[in-house]
Amino acid sequence: MNTPTNNLTITGRITEIGTQAQGESWQKQDFTIETLEQFSKLVNIHVWNDKIEQLTRCRIGDVVLCRINISSRKHENRYYTEVTAWKVEVDFNKMRSEAPAENIKP
């Protein structure tokens, strides 16, 4: 059975954007979002290489829709899970619906 794992999405408000790290042939940048659920969660996500450009269009406070892959690796009997975004888009519709009512003009 082949289960696709490339259709995962998560939406949230950016709370933090980290600095870029790089090596000889790679670049990586982390950012954190707070989900918009009743009991919100903080999720740290990273982007690699050319996907960093998508993150540069975002600002702290923006609501973003992230298409993600989740992977885990085992090291010394402990699991480490990573969330990697392969597409990051500002969700303008969610930003409008989340806007405080006093800022909306009739």
Coordinates of N, CA and C in Angstrom, one line a residue:
M1 N 0.8 -1.2 0.0 CA 0.0 0.0 0.0 C 0.9 1.2 0.0
N2 N 0.6 2.1 -0.9 CA 1.4 3.4 -1.0 C 0.6 4.5 -0.5
T3 N 1.0 5.1 0.6 CA 0.2 6.2 1.3 C 0.9 7.5 1.0
P4 N 0.2 8.4 0.3 CA 0.9 9.7 0.0 C 1.1 10.5 1.3
T5 N 2.2 11.1 1.4 CA 2.5 12.0 2.6 C 2.7 13.4 2.2
N6 N 2.5 13.8 0.9 CA 2.8 15.1 0.5 C 1.5 16.0 0.4
N7 N 0.5 15.7 1.1 CA -0.7 16.5 1.1 C -1.1 17.0 2.5
L8 N -0.1 17.1 3.4 CA -0.4 17.7 4.7 C -0.3 19.2 4.7
T9 N -1.2 19.8 5.3 CA -1.2 21.3 5.4 C -1.4 21.7 6.9
I10 N -0.9 22.9 7.2 CA -1.1 23.4 8.5 C -1.2 24.9 8.4
T11 N -2.1 25.5 9.1 CA -2.3 27.0 9.0 C -2.1 27.6 10.4
G12 N -1.5 28.7 10.4 CA -1.2 29.4 11.7 C -0.6 30.8 11.5
R13 N -0.5 31.5 12.6 CA 0.1 32.9 12.6 C 1.5 32.8 12.9
I14 N 2.4 33.4 12.1 CA 3.8 33.4 12.4 C 4.1 34.1 13.6
T15 N 4.8 33.5 14.6 CA 5.2 34.1 15.8 C 6.7 34.4 15.9
E16 N 7.5 33.7 15.1 CA 8.9 33.9 15.1 C 9.5 33.5 13.8
I17 N 10.5 34.2 13.3 CA 11.3 33.8 12.1 C 12.7 33.8 12.5
G18 N 13.4 32.6 12.4 CA 14.8 32.5 12.8 C 15.7 33.0 11.7
T19 N 17.0 32.9 12.1 CA 18.0 33.3 11.1 C 18.4 32.2 10.2
Q20 N 18.9 32.5 9.1 CA 19.4 31.4 8.2 C 20.6 30.7 8.6
A21 N 20.7 29.4 8.4 CA 21.9 28.7 8.6 C 22.3 28.1 7.3
Q22 N 23.6 28.0 7.0 CA 24.0 27.5 5.7 C 25.3 26.7 5.8
G23 N 25.4 25.8 4.9 CA 26.6 25.0 4.7 C 27.2 25.3 3.3
E24 N 28.0 24.4 2.9 CA 28.6 24.6 1.5 C 27.6 24.5 0.4
S25 N 26.6 23.6 0.6 CA 25.6 23.4 -0.5 C 24.2 23.4 -0.1
W26 N 23.9 24.0 1.1 CA 22.6 24.0 1.6 C 22.3 25.3 2.4
Q27 N 21.0 25.7 2.5 CA 20.6 26.7 3.4 C 19.3 26.3 4.1
K28 N 19.1 26.7 5.3 CA 18.0 26.3 6.1 C 17.5 27.5 7.0
Q29 N 16.2 27.6 7.1 CA 15.7 28.7 8.0 C 14.4 28.1 8.7
D30 N 14.4 28.4 10.0 CA 13.2 28.0 10.8 C 12.3 29.1 11.0
F31 N 11.0 28.7 11.2 CA 10.0 29.7 11.7 C 9.0 29.0 12.5
T32 N 8.3 29.7 13.4 CA 7.3 29.1 14.3 C 5.9 29.7 14.0
I33 N 4.9 28.9 14.0 CA 3.6 29.4 13.8 C 2.7 28.9 15.0
E34 N 1.7 29.7 15.3 CA 0.7 29.3 16.3 C -0.6 29.0 15.6
T35 N -1.1 27.7 15.8 CA -2.2 27.3 15.1 C -3.5 28.1 15.5
L36 N -4.5 28.2 14.7 CA -5.7 29.0 15.0 C -6.8 28.2 15.6
E37 N -6.5 27.1 16.2 CA -7.5 26.3 16.9 C -7.9 26.9 18.2
Q38 N -8.9 26.3 18.8 CA -9.4 26.8 20.2 C -8.2 26.6 21.2
F39 N -7.6 25.5 21.1 CA -6.4 25.3 22.0 C -5.2 25.3 21.1
S40 N -4.7 26.4 20.8 CA -3.6 26.6 19.8 C -2.3 25.9 20.2
K41 N -1.6 25.5 19.2 CA -0.3 24.9 19.4 C 0.8 25.7 18.7
L42 N 2.0 25.6 19.2 CA 3.1 26.2 18.5 C 3.8 25.1 17.8
V43 N 4.1 25.4 16.5 CA 4.8 24.4 15.6 C 6.0 25.0 15.0
N44 N 7.2 24.4 15.2 CA 8.4 24.9 14.5 C 8.5 24.2 13.2
I45 N 8.8 25.0 12.2 CA 8.8 24.5 10.8 C 10.1 25.0 10.2
H46 N 10.7 24.2 9.3 CA 11.8 24.8 8.6 C 11.7 24.6 7.1
V47 N 12.4 25.5 6.4 CA 12.4 25.5 4.9 C 13.9 25.4 4.5
W48 N 14.1 24.7 3.3 CA 15.4 24.5 2.8 C 15.6 25.2 1.5
N49 N 16.8 25.6 1.3 CA 17.3 26.1 0.0 C 16.4 27.1 -0.7
D50 N 15.9 26.8 -1.9 CA 15.1 27.7 -2.7 C 13.8 28.1 -2.1
K51 N 13.3 27.3 -1.1 CA 12.0 27.5 -0.5 C 12.1 28.7 0.5
I52 N 13.3 29.1 0.9 CA 13.5 30.2 1.8 C 12.9 31.5 1.2
E53 N 13.0 31.6 -0.1 CA 12.4 32.8 -0.8 C 10.9 33.0 -0.4
Q54 N 10.2 31.9 -0.3 CA 8.8 31.9 0.0 C 8.6 32.5 1.4
L55 N 9.5 32.2 2.3 CA 9.4 32.7 3.7 C 9.8 34.1 3.8
T56 N 10.6 34.6 2.9 CA 11.0 36.0 2.9 C 9.8 37.0 2.6
R57 N 8.8 36.4 2.0 CA 7.6 37.2 1.7 C 6.7 37.4 2.9
C58 N 7.0 36.7 3.9 CA 6.1 36.6 5.1 C 6.7 37.5 6.3
R59 N 5.8 37.9 7.1 CA 6.2 38.7 8.3 C 5.6 38.1 9.5
I60 N 6.2 38.5 10.7 CA 5.6 38.0 12.0 C 4.2 38.6 12.0
G61 N 3.2 37.8 12.4 CA 1.9 38.2 12.5 C 1.0 37.7 11.3
D62 N 1.7 37.4 10.2 CA 0.9 36.9 9.0 C 0.4 35.5 9.3
V63 N -0.8 35.3 8.8 CA -1.4 33.9 8.8 C -0.9 33.3 7.5
V64 N -0.3 32.1 7.7 CA 0.2 31.4 6.5 C -0.4 30.0 6.4
L65 N -0.5 29.5 5.2 CA -0.8 28.1 4.9 C 0.5 27.4 4.5
C66 N 0.8 26.4 5.2 CA 2.1 25.7 4.9 C 1.7 24.3 4.4
R67 N 2.3 23.9 3.3 CA 2.2 22.5 2.8 C 3.5 21.8 3.3
I68 N 3.3 20.8 4.1 CA 4.5 20.2 4.9 C 4.7 18.7 4.6
N69 N 5.9 18.3 5.0 CA 6.2 16.9 5.2 C 6.7 16.7 6.6
I70 N 6.3 15.6 7.2 CA 6.8 15.3 8.5 C 7.6 14.1 8.5
S71 N 8.8 14.1 9.1 CA 9.6 12.9 9.1 C 10.3 12.8 10.5
S72 N 10.6 11.5 10.8 CA 11.2 11.3 12.1 C 12.5 10.4 11.9
R73 N 13.4 10.6 12.7 CA 14.6 9.7 12.7 C 14.9 9.3 14.1
K74 N 15.5 8.1 14.2 CA 15.8 7.6 15.5 C 17.3 7.7 15.7
H75 N 17.7 8.1 16.9 CA 19.1 8.3 17.3 C 19.2 7.9 18.8
E76 N 20.0 6.9 19.1 CA 20.2 6.4 20.5 C 18.9 6.2 21.2
N77 N 18.0 5.4 20.5 CA 16.6 5.1 21.1 C 15.7 6.3 21.4
R78 N 16.0 7.4 20.7 CA 15.1 8.5 20.8 C 14.7 8.9 19.4
Y79 N 13.4 9.4 19.3 CA 12.9 9.8 18.0 C 13.0 11.4 17.9
Y80 N 13.4 11.9 16.8 CA 13.4 13.3 16.5 C 12.6 13.6 15.3
T81 N 11.6 14.4 15.4 CA 10.6 14.7 14.4 C 10.9 16.1 13.8
E82 N 10.8 16.2 12.5 CA 11.0 17.5 11.8 C 9.8 17.7 10.9
V83 N 9.4 19.0 10.9 CA 8.4 19.5 10.0 C 9.0 20.4 9.0
T84 N 8.9 20.0 7.7 CA 9.6 20.7 6.6 C 8.5 21.2 5.7
A85 N 8.5 22.5 5.4 CA 7.6 23.1 4.5 C 8.1 23.1 3.1
W86 N 7.3 22.7 2.2 CA 7.7 22.8 0.8 C 7.0 23.9 0.0
K87 N 6.0 24.5 0.7 CA 5.3 25.6 0.2 C 4.8 26.4 1.3
V88 N 5.0 27.8 1.3 CA 4.5 28.7 2.4 C 3.8 29.8 1.6
E89 N 2.5 30.0 2.0 CA 1.8 31.1 1.4 C 1.1 31.9 2.4
V90 N 1.0 33.2 2.3 CA 0.2 34.0 3.2 C -1.2 33.8 2.9
D91 N -2.0 33.5 3.9 CA -3.5 33.2 3.7 C -4.2 34.5 4.0
F92 N -4.4 35.3 2.9 CA -5.1 36.6 3.1 C -6.5 36.4 3.5
N93 N -7.2 35.4 3.1 CA -8.6 35.1 3.5 C -8.7 34.9 5.0
K94 N -7.8 34.1 5.6 CA -7.8 33.9 7.0 C -7.4 35.2 7.8
M95 N -6.5 35.9 7.2 CA -6.1 37.2 7.9 C -7.3 38.1 8.0
R96 N -8.1 38.2 6.9 CA -9.3 39.1 6.9 C -10.3 38.6 7.9
S97 N -10.5 37.3 8.0 CA -11.5 36.7 8.9 C -11.1 36.8 10.4
E98 N -9.8 36.9 10.6 CA -9.2 36.9 11.9 C -9.1 38.4 12.4
A99 N -9.3 39.4 11.5 CA -9.1 40.8 11.9 C -10.2 41.2 12.9
P100 N -9.8 42.0 13.9 CA -10.7 42.4 14.9 C -11.9 43.2 14.3
A101 N -13.0 43.1 14.9 CA -14.2 43.7 14.3 C -14.1 45.2 14.3
E102 N -13.5 45.8 15.3 CA -13.4 47.3 15.3 C -12.6 47.9 14.2
N103 N -11.7 47.0 13.5 CA -10.9 47.5 12.4 C -11.6 47.4 11.1
I104 N -12.8 46.8 11.1 CA -13.6 46.6 9.8 C -14.5 47.8 9.7
K105 N -14.4 48.5 8.6 CA -15.3 49.6 8.3 C -16.6 49.2 7.6
P106 N -17.7 49.8 7.9 CA -18.9 49.4 7.2 C -19.0 49.8 5.8

